[in-house]
GROMACS .gro file of C-alpha atoms in nm:
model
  436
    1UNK     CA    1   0.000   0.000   0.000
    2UNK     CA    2   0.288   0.218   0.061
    3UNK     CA    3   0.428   0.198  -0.258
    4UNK     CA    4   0.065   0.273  -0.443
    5UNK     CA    5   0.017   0.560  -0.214
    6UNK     CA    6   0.335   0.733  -0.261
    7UNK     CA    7   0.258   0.744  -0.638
    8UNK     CA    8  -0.046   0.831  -0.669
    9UNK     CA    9   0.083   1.159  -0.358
   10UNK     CA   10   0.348   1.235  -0.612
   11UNK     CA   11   0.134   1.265  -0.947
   12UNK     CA   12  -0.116   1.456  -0.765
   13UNK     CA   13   0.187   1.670  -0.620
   14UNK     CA   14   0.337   1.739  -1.005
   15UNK     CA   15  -0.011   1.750  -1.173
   16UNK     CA   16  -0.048   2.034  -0.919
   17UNK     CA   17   0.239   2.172  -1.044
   18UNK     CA   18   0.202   2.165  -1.355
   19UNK     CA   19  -0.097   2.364  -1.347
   20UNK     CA   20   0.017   2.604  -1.160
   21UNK     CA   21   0.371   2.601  -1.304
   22UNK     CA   22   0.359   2.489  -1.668
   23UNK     CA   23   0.018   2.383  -1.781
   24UNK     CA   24   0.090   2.289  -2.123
   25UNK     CA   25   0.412   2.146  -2.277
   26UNK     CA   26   0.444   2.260  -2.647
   27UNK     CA   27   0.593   1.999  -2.917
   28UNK     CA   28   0.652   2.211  -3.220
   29UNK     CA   29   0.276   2.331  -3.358
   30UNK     CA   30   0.164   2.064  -3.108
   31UNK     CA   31   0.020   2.209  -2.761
   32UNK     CA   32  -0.099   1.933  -2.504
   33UNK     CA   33  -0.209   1.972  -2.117
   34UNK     CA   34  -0.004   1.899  -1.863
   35UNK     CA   35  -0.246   1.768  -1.638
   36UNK     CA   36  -0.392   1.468  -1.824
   37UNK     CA   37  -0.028   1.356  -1.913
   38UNK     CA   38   0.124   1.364  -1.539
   39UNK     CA   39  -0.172   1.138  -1.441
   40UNK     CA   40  -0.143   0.864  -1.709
   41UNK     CA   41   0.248   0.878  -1.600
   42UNK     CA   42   0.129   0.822  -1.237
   43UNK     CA   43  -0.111   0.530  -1.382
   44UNK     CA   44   0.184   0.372  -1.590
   45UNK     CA   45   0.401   0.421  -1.283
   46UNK     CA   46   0.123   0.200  -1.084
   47UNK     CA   47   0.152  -0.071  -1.358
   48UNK     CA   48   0.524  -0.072  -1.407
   49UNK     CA   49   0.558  -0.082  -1.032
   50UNK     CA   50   0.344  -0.391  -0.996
   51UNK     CA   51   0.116  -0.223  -0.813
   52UNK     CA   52  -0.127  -0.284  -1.061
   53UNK     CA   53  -0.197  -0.478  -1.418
   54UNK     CA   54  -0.352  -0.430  -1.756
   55UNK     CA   55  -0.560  -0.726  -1.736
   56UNK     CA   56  -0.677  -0.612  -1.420
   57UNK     CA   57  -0.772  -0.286  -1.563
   58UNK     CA   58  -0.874  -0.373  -1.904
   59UNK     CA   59  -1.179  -0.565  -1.673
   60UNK     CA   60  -1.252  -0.294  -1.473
   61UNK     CA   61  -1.268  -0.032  -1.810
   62UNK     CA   62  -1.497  -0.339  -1.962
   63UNK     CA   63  -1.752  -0.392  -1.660
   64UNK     CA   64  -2.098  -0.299  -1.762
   65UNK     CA   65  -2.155  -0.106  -1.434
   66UNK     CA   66  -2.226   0.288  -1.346
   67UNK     CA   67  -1.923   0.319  -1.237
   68UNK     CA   68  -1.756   0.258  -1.551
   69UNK     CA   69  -1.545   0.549  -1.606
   70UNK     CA   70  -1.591   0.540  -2.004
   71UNK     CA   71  -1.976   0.571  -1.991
   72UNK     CA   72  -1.942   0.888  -1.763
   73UNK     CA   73  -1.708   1.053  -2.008
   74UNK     CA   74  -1.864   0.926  -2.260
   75UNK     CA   75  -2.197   1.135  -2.125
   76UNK     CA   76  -2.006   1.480  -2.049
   77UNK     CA   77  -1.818   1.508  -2.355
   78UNK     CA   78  -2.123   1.418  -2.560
   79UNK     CA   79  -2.342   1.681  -2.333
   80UNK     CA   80  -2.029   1.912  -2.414
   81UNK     CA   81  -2.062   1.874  -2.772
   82UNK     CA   82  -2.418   1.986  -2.738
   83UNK     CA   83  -2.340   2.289  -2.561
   84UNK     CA   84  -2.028   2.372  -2.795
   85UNK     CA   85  -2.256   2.349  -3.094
   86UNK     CA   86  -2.425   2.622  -2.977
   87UNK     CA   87  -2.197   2.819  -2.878
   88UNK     CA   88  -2.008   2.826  -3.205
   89UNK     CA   89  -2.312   2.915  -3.413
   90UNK     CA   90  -2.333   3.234  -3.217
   91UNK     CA   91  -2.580   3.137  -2.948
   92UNK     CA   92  -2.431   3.236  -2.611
   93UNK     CA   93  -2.237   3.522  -2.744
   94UNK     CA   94  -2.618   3.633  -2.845
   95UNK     CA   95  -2.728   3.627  -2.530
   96UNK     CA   96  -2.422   3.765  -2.356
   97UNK     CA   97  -2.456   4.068  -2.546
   98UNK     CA   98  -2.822   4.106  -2.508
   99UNK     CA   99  -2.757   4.073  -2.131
  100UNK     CA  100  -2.546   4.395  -2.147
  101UNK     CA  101  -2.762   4.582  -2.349
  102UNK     CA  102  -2.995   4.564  -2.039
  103UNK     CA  103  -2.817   4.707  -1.780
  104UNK     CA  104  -2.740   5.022  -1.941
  105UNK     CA  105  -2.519   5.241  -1.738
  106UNK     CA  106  -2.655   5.013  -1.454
  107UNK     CA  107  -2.319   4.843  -1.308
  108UNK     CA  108  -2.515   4.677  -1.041
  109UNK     CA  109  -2.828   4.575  -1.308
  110UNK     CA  110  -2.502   4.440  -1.504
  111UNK     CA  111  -2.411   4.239  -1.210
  112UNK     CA  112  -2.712   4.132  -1.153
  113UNK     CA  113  -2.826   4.024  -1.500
  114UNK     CA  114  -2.504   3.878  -1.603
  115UNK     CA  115  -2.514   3.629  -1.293
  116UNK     CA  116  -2.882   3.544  -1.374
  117UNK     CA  117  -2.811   3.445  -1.679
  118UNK     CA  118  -2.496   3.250  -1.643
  119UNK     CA  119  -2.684   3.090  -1.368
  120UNK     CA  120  -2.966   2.975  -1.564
  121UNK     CA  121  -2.765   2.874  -1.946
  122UNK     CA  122  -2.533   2.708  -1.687
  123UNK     CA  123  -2.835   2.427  -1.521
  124UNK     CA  124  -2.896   2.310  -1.825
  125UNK     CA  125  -2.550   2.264  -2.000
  126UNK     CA  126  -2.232   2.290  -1.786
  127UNK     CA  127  -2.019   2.537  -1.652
  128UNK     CA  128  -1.719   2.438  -1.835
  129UNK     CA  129  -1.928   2.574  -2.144
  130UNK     CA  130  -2.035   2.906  -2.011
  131UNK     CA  131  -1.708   2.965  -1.865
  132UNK     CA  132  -1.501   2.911  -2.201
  133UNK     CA  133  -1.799   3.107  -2.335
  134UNK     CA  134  -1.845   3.409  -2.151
  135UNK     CA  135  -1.549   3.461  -1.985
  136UNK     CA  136  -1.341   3.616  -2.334
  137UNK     CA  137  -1.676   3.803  -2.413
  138UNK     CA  138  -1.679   3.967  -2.039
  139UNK     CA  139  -1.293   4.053  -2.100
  140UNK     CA  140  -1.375   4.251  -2.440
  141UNK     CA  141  -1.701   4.429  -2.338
  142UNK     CA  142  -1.490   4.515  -1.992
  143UNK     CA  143  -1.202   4.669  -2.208
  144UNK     CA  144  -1.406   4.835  -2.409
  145UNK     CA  145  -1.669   4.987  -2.159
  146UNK     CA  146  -1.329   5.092  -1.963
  147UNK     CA  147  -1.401   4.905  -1.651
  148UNK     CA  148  -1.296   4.646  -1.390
  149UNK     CA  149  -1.369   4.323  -1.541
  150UNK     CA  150  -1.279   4.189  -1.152
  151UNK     CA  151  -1.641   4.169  -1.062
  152UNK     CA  152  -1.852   4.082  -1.333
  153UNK     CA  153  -1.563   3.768  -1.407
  154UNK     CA  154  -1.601   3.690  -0.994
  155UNK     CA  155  -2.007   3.671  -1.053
  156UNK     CA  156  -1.976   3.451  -1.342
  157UNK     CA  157  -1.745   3.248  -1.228
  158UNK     CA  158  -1.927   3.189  -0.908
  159UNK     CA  159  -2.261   3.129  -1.071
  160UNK     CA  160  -2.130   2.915  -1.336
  161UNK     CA  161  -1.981   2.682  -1.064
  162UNK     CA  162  -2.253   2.725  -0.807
  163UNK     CA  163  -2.613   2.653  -1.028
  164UNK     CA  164  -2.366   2.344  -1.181
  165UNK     CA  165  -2.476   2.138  -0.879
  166UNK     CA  166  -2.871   2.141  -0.970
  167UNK     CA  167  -2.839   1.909  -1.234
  168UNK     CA  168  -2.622   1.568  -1.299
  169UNK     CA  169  -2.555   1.696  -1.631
  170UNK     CA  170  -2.430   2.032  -1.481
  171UNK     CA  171  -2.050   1.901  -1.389
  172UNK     CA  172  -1.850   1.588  -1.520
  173UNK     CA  173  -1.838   1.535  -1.098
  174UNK     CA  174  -2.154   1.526  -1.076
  175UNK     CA  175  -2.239   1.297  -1.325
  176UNK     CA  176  -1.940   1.055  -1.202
  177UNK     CA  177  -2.066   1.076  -0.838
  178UNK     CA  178  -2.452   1.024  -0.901
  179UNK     CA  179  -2.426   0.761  -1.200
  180UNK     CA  180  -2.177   0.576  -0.976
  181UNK     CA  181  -2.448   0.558  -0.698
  182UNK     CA  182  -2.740   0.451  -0.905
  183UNK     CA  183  -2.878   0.804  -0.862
  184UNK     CA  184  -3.093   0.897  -1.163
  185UNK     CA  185  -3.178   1.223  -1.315
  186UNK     CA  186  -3.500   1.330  -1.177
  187UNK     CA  187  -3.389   1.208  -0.806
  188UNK     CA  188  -3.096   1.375  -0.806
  189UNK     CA  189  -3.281   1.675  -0.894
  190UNK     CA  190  -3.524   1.624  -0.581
  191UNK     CA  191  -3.280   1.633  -0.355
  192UNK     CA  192  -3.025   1.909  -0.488
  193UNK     CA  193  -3.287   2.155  -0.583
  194UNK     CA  194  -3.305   2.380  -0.289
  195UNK     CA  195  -2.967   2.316  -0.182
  196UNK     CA  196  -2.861   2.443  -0.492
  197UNK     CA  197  -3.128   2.728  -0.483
  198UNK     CA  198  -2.950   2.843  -0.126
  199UNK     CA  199  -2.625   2.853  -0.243
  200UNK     CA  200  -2.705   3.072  -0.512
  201UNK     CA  201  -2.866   3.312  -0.349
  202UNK     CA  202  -2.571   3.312  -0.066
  203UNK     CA  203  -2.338   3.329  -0.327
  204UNK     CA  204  -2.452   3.622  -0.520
  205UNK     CA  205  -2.508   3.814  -0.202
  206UNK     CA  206  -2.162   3.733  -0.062
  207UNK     CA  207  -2.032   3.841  -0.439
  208UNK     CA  208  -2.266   4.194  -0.387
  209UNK     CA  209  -2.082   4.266  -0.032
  210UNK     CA  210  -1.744   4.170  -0.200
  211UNK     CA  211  -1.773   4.401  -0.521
  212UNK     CA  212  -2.028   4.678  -0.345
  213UNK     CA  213  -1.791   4.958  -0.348
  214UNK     CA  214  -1.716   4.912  -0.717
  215UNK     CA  215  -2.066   4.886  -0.854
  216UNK     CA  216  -2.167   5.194  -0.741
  217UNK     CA  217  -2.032   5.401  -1.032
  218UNK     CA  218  -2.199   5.429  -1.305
  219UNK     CA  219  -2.102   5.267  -1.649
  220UNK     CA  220  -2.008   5.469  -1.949
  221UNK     CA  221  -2.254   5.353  -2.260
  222UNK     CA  222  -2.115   5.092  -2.484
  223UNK     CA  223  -2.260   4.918  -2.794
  224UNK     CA  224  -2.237   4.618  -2.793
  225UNK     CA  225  -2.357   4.441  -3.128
  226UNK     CA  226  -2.359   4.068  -3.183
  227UNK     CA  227  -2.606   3.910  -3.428
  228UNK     CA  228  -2.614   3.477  -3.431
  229UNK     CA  229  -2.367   3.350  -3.651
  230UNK     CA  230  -2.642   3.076  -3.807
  231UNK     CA  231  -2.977   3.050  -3.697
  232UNK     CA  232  -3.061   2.729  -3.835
  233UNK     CA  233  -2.796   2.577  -3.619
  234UNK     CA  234  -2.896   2.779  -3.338
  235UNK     CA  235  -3.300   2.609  -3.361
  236UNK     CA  236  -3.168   2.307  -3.446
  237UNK     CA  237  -2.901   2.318  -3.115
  238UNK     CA  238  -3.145   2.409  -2.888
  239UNK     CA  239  -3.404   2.142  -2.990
  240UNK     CA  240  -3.161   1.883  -2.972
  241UNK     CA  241  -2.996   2.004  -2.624
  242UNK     CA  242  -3.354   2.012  -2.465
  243UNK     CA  243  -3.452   1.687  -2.633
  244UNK     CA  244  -3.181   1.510  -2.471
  245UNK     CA  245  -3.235   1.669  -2.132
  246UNK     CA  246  -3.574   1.552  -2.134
  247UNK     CA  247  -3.483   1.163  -2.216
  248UNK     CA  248  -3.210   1.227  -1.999
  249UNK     CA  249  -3.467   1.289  -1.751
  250UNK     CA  250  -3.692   1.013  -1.742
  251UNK     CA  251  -3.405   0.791  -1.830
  252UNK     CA  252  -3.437   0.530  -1.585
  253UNK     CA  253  -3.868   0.494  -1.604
  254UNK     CA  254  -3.792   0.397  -1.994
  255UNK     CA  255  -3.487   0.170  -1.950
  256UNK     CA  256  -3.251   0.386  -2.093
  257UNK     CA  257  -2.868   0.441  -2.006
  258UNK     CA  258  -2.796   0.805  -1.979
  259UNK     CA  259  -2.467   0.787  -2.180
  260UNK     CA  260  -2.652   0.634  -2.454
  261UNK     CA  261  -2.904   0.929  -2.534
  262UNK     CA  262  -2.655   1.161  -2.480
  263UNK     CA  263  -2.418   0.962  -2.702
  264UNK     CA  264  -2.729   0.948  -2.951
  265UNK     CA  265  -2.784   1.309  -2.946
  266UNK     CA  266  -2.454   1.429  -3.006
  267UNK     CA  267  -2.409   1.204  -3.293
  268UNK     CA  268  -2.736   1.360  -3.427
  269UNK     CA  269  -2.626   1.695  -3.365
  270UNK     CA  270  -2.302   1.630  -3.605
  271UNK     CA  271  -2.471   1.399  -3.876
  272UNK     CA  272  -2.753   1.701  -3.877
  273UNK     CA  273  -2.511   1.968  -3.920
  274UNK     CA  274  -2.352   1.764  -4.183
  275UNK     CA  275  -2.659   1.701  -4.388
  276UNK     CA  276  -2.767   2.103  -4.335
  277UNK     CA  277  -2.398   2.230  -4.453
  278UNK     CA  278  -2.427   1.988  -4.780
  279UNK     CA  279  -2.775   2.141  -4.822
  280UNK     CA  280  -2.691   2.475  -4.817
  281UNK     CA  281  -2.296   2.428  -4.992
  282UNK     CA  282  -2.112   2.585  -4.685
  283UNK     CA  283  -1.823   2.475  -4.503
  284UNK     CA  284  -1.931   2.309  -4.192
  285UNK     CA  285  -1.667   2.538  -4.010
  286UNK     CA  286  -1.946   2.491  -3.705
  287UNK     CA  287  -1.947   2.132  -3.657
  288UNK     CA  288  -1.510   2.125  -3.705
  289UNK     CA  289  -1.451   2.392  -3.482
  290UNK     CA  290  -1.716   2.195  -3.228
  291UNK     CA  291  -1.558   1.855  -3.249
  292UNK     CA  292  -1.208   2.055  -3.159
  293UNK     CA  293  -1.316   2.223  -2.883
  294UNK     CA  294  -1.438   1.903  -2.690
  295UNK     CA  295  -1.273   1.747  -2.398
  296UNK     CA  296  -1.115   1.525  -2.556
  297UNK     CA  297  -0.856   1.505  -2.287
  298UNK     CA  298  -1.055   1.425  -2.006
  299UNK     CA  299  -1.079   1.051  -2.171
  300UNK     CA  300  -0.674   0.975  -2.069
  301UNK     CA  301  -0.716   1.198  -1.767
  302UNK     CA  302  -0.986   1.021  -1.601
  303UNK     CA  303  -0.929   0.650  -1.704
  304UNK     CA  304  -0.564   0.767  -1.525
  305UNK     CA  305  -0.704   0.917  -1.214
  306UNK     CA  306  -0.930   0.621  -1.229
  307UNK     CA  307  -0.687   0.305  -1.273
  308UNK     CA  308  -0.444   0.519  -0.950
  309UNK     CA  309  -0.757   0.506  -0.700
  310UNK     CA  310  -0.870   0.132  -0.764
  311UNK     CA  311  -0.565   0.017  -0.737
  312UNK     CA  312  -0.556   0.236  -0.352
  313UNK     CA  313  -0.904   0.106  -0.309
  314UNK     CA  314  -0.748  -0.281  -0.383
  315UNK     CA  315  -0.466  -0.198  -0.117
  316UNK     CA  316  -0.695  -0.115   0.148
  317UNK     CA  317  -0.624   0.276   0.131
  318UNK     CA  318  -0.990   0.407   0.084
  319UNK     CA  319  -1.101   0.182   0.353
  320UNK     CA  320  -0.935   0.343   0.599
  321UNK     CA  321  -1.033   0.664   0.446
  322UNK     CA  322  -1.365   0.563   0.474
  323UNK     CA  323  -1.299   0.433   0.840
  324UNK     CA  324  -1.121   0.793   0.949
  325UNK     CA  325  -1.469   1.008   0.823
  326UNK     CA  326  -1.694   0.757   1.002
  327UNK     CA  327  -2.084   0.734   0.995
  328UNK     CA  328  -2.292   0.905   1.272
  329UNK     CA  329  -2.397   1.266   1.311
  330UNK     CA  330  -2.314   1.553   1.048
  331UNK     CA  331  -2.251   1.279   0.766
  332UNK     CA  332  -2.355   1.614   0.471
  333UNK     CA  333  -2.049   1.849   0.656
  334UNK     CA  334  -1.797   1.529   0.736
  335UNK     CA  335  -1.801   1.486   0.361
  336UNK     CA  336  -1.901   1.804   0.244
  337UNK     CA  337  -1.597   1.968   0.379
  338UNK     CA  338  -1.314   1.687   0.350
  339UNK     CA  339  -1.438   1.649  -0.014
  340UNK     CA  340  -1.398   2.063  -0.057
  341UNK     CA  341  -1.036   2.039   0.077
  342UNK     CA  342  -0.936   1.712  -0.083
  343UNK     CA  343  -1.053   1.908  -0.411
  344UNK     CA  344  -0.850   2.223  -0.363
  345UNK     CA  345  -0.543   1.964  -0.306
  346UNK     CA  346  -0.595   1.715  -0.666
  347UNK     CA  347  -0.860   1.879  -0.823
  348UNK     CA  348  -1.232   1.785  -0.785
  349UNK     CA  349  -1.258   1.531  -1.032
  350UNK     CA  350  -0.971   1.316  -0.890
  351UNK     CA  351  -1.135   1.393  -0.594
  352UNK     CA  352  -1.485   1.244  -0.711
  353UNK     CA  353  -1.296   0.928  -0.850
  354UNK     CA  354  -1.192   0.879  -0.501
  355UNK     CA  355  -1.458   0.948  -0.280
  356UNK     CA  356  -1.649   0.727  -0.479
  357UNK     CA  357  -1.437   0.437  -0.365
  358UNK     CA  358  -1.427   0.543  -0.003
  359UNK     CA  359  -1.814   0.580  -0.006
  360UNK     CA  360  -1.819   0.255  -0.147
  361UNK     CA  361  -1.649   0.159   0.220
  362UNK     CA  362  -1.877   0.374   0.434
  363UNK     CA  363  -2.167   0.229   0.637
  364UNK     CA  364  -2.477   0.230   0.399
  365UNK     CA  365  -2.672   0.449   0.621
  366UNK     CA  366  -2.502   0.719   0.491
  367UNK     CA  367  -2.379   0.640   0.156
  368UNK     CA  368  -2.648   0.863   0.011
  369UNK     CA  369  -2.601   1.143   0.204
  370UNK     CA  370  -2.245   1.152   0.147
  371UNK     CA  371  -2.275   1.158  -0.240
  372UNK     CA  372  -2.474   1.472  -0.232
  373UNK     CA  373  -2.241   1.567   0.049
  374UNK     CA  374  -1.961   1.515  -0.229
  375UNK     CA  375  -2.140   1.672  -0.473
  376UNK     CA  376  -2.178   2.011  -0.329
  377UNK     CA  377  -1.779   2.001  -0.217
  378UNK     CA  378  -1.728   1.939  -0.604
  379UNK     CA  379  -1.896   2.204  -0.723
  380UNK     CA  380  -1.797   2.507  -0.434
  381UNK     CA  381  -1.452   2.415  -0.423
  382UNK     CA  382  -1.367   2.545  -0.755
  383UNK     CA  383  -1.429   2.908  -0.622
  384UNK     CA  384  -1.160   2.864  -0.346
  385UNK     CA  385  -0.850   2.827  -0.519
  386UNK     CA  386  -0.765   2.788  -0.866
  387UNK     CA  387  -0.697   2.436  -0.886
  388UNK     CA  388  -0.976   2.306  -0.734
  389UNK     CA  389  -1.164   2.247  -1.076
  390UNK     CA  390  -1.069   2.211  -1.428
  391UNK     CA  391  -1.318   2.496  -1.457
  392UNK     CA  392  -1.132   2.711  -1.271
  393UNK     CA  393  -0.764   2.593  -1.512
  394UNK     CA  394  -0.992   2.707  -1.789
  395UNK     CA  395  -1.052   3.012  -1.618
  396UNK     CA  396  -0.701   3.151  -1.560
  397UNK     CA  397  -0.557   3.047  -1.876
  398UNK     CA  398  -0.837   3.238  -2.052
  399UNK     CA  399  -0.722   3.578  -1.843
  400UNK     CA  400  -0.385   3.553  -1.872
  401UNK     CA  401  -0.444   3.548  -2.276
  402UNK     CA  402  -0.661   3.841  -2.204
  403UNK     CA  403  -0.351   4.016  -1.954
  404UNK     CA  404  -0.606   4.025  -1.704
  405UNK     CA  405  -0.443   3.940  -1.354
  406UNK     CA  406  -0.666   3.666  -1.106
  407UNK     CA  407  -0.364   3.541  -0.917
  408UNK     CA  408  -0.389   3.304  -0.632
  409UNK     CA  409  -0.467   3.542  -0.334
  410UNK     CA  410  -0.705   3.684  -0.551
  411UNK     CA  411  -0.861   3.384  -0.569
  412UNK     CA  412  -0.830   3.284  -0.272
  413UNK     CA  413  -0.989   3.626  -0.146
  414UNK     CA  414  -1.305   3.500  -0.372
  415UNK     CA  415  -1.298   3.184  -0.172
  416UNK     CA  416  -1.313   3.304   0.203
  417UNK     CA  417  -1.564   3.573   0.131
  418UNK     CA  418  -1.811   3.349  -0.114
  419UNK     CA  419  -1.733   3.003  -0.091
  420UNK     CA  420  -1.733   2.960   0.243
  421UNK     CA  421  -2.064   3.081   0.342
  422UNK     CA  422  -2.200   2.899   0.042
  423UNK     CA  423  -2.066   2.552   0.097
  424UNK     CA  424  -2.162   2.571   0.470
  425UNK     CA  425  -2.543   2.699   0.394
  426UNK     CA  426  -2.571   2.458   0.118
  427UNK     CA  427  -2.499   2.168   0.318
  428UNK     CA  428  -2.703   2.283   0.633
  429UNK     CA  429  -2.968   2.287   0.338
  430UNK     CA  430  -2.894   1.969   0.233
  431UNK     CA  431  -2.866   1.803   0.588
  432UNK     CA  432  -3.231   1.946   0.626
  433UNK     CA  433  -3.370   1.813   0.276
  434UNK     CA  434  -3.233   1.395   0.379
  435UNK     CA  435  -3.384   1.478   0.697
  436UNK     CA  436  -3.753   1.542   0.663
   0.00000   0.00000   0.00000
């Protein structure tokens, strides 16, 4: 167990690293995350080290079980493509800028608006999406409106990471931890509704106190014109998006895996665009740009992260784990909190591989409560620092392109004002939803 432990402490330590440090190594033209690549090094390592086999993990990868780690990735990145689609046929950019128009010379109507909306795009695609959406289109309007992009980046940010947790399709964590479980759509909804509903409202006013002072001025009028690139994609997008969220819904009263339909809808949303781009003799520059933009890189990343914590969980590691956070009392903050931390530490989807497996070892009295427990410590935690998400990766590398600075004790500002407050109301919330 030693052996497998000090691994898997040492890829975490230099995945880390390498997103703080160096988060993409450049091969001529060729640009590839660090992240993914120091974990399927820390997976070899396992194997090499006998620690593990690839028998042994070619079985695991082919069990037709929820845990599977394919069929999970399988369902984000297809749920991604979805949301991509959109997005590069003009649709959030759309809304963004139809958002601003609102407000005016309003800074706090700006606020207000912009987190409404990033709240509401973001329950019903992810907030991977909106952030890679809206964040470049906050740091142009910002720069051209001559104001601090600081607040309006905080309150996306925040919302996009916050209103995640009300659906499983909202983060890749959440789909791992619920699917995992045997949770289905429209129970995990039940329960995470009005914890998710508190947290939002906690976090926007904690964001309002934070940025106060600053919203007070007034903002100096700026146009801002965007027209959808292609409306037929646009229709087309949105009636395939909210087709599959409504299978993906009632899912499990028709027999249907989740990854499927989502699998099944993203292929429909490519062989459509394909058929509509030979109709109309047009490039399909929509569909190409789409299919580069997706996570592809979550596929090594995971399987990785995946193949280091069975192999703890076969040495007795997340049993003890398991043993140390106990059952009893305060089951939604024991988990809640330790999954948080362990997030802001390896990053909450390594995090959610892992808990998994040490829920797997808790009493089953409160297995349940600790996945939704997990689930809200997945989500929150990538507003503390910025390694606690991939999200929040996305996020920096998108400012630094921008020359925007968000550096750690920025960050970490954000976190002890708004995330705080949120996680701990959220899972009081929670606590009180199991309970009745």
């Amino acid at each position: 167990m030693t052996i497998s432990i000090a691994i898997c402490v040492i890829a975490c330590i230099l995945m880390i690293a390498g997103i703080l440090f160096f988060p993409k190594i450049k091969i001529g033209k060729l640009s590839v995350d660090t992240y993914w690549v120091v974990a399927l090094a820390g997976a070899l390592s396992l194997v090499i080290c006998g620690q593990n086999d690839f028998v042994s993990i070619g079985k695991k990868l082919a069990e037709n079980s929820a845990v599977n780690p394919l069929k999970i990735v399988a369902l984000f990145i297809s749920m991604t493509i979805l949301s991509v689609y959109l997005d590069e046929a003009g649709f959030f950019s759309y809304l963004a800028a139809k958002t601003l128009s609102k407000a005016k010379s309003n800074k706090k109507k700006l606020f207000l608006y912009l987190y409404i909306i990033v709240s509401v795009l973001t329950v019903f695609t992810s907030n991977d999406i909106i952030i890679l959406s809206f964040t470049p289109f906050i740091c142009y309007f910002s720069k051209n409106a001559k104001i601090n992009p600081l607040p309006f980046l905080a309150a996306e940010f925040v919302a996009a990471n916050t209103w995640s947790m009300a659906l499983i399709i909202g983060n890749p964590t959440n789909v791992y931890l619920a699917t995992a479980n045997g949770i289905n759509f429209l129970s995990y909804f039940k329960i995470m509704a009005l914890p998710t509903l508190v947290a939002g409202v906690t976090a926007y006013a904690a964001l309002r106190l934070l940025f106060n002072g600053q919203l007070k001025e007034s903002l100096q009028p700026c146009e801002v014109v965007e027209e959808i690139k292609d409306k037929p994609a646009v229709i087309f997008g949105v009636v395939m998006l909210a087709g599959c969220t409504v299978l993906l819904a009632i899912a499990s009263y028709i027999g249907w895996e989740m990854w499927l339909i989502a699998v099944a809808f993203a292929a429909g949303v490519s062989l459509g665009s394909i058929i509509m781009s030979l109709l109309r003799k047009k490039s399909n520059v929509c569909l190409k740009n789409t299919l580069k933009r997706a996570p592809w890189q979550l596929i090594p990343f995971v399987v990785s992260m995946f193949v280091m914590i069975i192999t703890l969980s076969d040495k007795g590691a997340t049993q003890s784990m398991a043993a140390a956070l106990g059952g009893g009392n305060a089951v939604e903050f024991k988990y809640g909190i330790a999954a948080f931390l362990a997030a802001n530490v390896v990053n909450n989807i390594p995090m959610s591989v892992l808990f998994c497996e040490i829920i797997k070892s808790a009493p089953a009295s409160v297995a349940v409560n600790a996945v939704y427990a997990t689930v809200i410590g997945s989500n929150i935690c990538a507003f503390f620092t910025p390694v606690g998400a991939l999200a929040g990766i996305m996020f920096g590398n998108i400012l630094s392109r921008h020359g925007i600075k968000f550096g750690y004790l920025k960050f970490l500002k954000l976190g002890l004002t708004v995330a705080l407050p949120t996680l701990l109301l959220s899972l009081t919330t929670l606590a009180a939803v199991l309970n009745i």
